[in-house]
PDB file of C-alpha atoms in Angstrom:
ATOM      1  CA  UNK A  41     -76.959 120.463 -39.948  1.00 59.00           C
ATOM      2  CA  UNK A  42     -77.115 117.686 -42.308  1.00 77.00           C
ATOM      3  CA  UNK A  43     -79.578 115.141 -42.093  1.00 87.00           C
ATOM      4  CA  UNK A  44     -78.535 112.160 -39.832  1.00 92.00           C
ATOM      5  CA  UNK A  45     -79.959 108.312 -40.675  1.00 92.00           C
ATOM      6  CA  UNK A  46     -79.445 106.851 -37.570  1.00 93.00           C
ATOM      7  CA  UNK A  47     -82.593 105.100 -35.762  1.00 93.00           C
ATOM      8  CA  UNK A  48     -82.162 107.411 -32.905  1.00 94.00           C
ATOM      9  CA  UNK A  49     -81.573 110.503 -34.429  1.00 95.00           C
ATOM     10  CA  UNK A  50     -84.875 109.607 -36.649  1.00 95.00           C
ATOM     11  CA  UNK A  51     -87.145 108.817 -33.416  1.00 95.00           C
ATOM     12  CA  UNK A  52     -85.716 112.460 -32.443  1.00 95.00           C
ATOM     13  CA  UNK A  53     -86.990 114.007 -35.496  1.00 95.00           C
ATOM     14  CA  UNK A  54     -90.093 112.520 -35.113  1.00 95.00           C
ATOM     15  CA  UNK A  55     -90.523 113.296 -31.254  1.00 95.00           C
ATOM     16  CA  UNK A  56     -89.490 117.290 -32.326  1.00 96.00           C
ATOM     17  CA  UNK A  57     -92.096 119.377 -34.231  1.00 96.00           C
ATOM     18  CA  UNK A  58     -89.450 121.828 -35.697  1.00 96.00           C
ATOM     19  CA  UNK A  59     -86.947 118.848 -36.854  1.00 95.00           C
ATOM     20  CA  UNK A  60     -89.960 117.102 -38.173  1.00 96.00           C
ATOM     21  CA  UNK A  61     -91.254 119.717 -40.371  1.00 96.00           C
ATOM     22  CA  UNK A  62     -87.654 120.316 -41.419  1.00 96.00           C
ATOM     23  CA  UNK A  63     -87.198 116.841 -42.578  1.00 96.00           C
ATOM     24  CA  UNK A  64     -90.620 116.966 -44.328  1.00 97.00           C
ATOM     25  CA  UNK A  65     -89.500 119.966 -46.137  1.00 97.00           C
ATOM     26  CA  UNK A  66     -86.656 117.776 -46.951  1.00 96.00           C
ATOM     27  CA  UNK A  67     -88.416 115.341 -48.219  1.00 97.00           C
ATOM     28  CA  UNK A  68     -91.022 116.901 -50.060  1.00 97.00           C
ATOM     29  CA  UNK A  69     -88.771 117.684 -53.221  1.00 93.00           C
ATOM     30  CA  UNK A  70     -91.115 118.943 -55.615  1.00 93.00           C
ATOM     31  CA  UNK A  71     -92.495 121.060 -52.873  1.00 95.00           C
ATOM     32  CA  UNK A  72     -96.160 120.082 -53.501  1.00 96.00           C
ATOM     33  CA  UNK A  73     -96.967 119.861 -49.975  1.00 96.00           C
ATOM     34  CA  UNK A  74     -96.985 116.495 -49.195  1.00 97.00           C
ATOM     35  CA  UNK A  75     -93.804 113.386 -49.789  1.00 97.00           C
ATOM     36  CA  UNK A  76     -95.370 111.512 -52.650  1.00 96.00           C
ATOM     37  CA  UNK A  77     -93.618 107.645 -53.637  1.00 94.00           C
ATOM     38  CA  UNK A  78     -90.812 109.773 -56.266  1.00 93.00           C
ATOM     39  CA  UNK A  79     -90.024 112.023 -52.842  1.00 95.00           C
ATOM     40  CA  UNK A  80     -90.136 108.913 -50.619  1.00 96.00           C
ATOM     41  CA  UNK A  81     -87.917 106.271 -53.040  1.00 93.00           C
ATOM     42  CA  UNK A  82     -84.981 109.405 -53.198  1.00 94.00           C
ATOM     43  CA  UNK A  83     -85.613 110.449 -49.325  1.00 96.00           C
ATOM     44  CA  UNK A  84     -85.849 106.913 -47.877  1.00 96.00           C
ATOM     45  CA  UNK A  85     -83.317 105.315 -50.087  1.00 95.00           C
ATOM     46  CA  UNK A  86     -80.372 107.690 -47.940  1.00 94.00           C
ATOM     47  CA  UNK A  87     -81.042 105.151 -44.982  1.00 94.00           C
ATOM     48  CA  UNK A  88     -79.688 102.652 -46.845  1.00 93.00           C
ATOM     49  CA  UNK A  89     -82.512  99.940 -46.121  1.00 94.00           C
ATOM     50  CA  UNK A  90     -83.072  97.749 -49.040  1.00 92.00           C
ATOM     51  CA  UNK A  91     -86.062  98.215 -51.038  1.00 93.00           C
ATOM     52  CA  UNK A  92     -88.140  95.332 -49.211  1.00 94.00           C
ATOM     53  CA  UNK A  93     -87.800  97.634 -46.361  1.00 94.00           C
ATOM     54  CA  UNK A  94     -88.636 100.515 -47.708  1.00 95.00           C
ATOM     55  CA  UNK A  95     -91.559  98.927 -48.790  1.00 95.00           C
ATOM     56  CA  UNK A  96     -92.882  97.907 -44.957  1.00 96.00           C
ATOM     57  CA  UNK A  97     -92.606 101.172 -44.434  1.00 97.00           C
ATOM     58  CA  UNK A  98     -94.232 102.786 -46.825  1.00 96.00           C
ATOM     59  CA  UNK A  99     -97.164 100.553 -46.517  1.00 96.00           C
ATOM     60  CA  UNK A 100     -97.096 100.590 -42.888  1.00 97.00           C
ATOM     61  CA  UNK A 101     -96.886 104.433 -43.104  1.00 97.00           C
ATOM     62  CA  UNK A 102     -99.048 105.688 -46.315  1.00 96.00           C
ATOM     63  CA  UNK A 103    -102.350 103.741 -45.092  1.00 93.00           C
ATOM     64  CA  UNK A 104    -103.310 102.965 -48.745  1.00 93.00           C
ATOM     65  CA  UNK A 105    -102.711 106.762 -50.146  1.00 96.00           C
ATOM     66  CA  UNK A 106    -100.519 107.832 -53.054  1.00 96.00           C
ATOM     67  CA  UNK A 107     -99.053 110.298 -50.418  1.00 97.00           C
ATOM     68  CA  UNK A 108     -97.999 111.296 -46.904  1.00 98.00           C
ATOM     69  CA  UNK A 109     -98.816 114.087 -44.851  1.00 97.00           C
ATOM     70  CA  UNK A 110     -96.765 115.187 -41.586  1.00 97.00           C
ATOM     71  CA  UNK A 111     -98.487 112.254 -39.700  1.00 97.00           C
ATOM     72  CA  UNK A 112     -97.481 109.733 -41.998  1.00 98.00           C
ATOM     73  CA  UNK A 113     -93.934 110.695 -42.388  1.00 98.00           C
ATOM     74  CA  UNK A 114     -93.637 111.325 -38.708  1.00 97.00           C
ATOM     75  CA  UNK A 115     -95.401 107.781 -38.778  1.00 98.00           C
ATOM     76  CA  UNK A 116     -92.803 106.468 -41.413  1.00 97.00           C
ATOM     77  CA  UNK A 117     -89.795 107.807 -39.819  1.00 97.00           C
ATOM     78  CA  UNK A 118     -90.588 105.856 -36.907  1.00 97.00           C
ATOM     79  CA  UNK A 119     -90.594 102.487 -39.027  1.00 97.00           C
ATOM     80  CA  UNK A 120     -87.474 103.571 -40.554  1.00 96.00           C
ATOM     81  CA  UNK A 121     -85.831 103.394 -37.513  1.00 96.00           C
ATOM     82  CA  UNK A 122     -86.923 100.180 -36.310  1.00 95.00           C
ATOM     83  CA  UNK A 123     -86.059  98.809 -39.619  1.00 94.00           C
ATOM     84  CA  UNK A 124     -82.691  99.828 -38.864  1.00 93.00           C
ATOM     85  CA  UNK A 125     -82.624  98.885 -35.693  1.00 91.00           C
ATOM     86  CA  UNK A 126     -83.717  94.954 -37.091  1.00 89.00           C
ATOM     87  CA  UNK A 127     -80.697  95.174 -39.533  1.00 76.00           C
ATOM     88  CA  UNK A 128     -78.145  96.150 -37.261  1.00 73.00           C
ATOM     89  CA  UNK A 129     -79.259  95.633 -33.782  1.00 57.00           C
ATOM     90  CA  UNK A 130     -77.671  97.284 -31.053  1.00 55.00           C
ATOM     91  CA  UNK A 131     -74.463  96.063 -29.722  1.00 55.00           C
ATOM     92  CA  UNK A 132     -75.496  93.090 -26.391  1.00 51.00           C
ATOM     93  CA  UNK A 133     -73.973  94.068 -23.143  1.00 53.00           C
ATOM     94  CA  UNK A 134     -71.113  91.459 -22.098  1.00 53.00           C
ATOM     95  CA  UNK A 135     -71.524  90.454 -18.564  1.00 56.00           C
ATOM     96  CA  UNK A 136     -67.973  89.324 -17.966  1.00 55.00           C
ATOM     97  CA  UNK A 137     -70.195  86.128 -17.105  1.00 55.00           C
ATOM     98  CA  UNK A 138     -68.767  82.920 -19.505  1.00 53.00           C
ATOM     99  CA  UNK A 139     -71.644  81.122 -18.707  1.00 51.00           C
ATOM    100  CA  UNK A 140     -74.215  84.123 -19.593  1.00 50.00           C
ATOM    101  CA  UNK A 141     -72.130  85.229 -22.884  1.00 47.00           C
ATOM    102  CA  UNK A 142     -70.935  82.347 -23.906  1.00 48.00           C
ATOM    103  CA  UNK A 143     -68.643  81.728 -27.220  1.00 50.00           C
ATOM    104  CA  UNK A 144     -70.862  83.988 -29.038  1.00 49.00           C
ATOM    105  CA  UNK A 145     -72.843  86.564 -26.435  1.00 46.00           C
ATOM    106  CA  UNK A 146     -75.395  83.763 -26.060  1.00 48.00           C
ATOM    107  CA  UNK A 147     -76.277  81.785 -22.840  1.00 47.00           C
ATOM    108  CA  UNK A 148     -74.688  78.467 -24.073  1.00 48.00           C
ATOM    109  CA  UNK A 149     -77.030  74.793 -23.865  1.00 49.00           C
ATOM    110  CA  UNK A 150     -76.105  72.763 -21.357  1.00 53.00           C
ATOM    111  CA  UNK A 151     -75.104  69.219 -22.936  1.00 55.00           C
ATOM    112  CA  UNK A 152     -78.247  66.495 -22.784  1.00 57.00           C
ATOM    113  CA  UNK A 153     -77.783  63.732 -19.887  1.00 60.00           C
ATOM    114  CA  UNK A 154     -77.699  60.280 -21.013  1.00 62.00           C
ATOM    115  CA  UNK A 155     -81.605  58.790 -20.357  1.00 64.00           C
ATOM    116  CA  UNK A 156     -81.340  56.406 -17.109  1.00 69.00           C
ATOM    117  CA  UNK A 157     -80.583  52.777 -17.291  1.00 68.00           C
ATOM    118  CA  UNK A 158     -83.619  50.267 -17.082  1.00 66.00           C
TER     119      UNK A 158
END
């Protein structure tokens, strides 16, 4: 099954010790045991996140090391979602509500009131 970069399919990987280790194998491309920054740039880059984003998550992920183990990649799969999910947030429920959408799914201002006279 090919690898799906969707923020819930990743939490899934994450959450599942088999799909985990499969996508760490996956990862790992010289197959030295751990995803080093040259596995992470050509693993990472698939989620199409730009490279500020990838960079978040690799230092919210590597914890200062040249490397990352299963927790760290379990750890960084996990930001990779959420980065996604920041860039393209899920889709707001529509109430049928005018007043709670409004124009643009927002709850629209109410207009100020003129201050009273002296």
């Amino acid at each position: 099954m090919p690898f799906q970069w969707e923020s819930r399919a990743l939490r899934a990987y994450a959450e599942n010790q088999v799909a985990l280790a499969e996508a760490f194998k996956m990862a790992d491309s010289d197959k030295d045991g751990v995803v080093n920054g040259g596995d992470a740039v050509k693993f990472f880059r698939q989620s199409g996140l730009h490279d500020e984003a990838l960079s978040r998550v690799w230092k919210g992920s590597s914890e200062g090391q040249p490397h990352l183990g299963i927790g760290g990649f379990k750890k960084a799969l996990g930001l990779v979602a959420n980065e996604m999910d920041a860039f393209n947030p899920p889709e707001r429920e529509v109430t049928g509500n005018p007043f709670l959408d409004g124009p643009s799914g927002a709850a629209p201002i109410p207009p100020r009131k003129p201050p009273p006279a002296p």
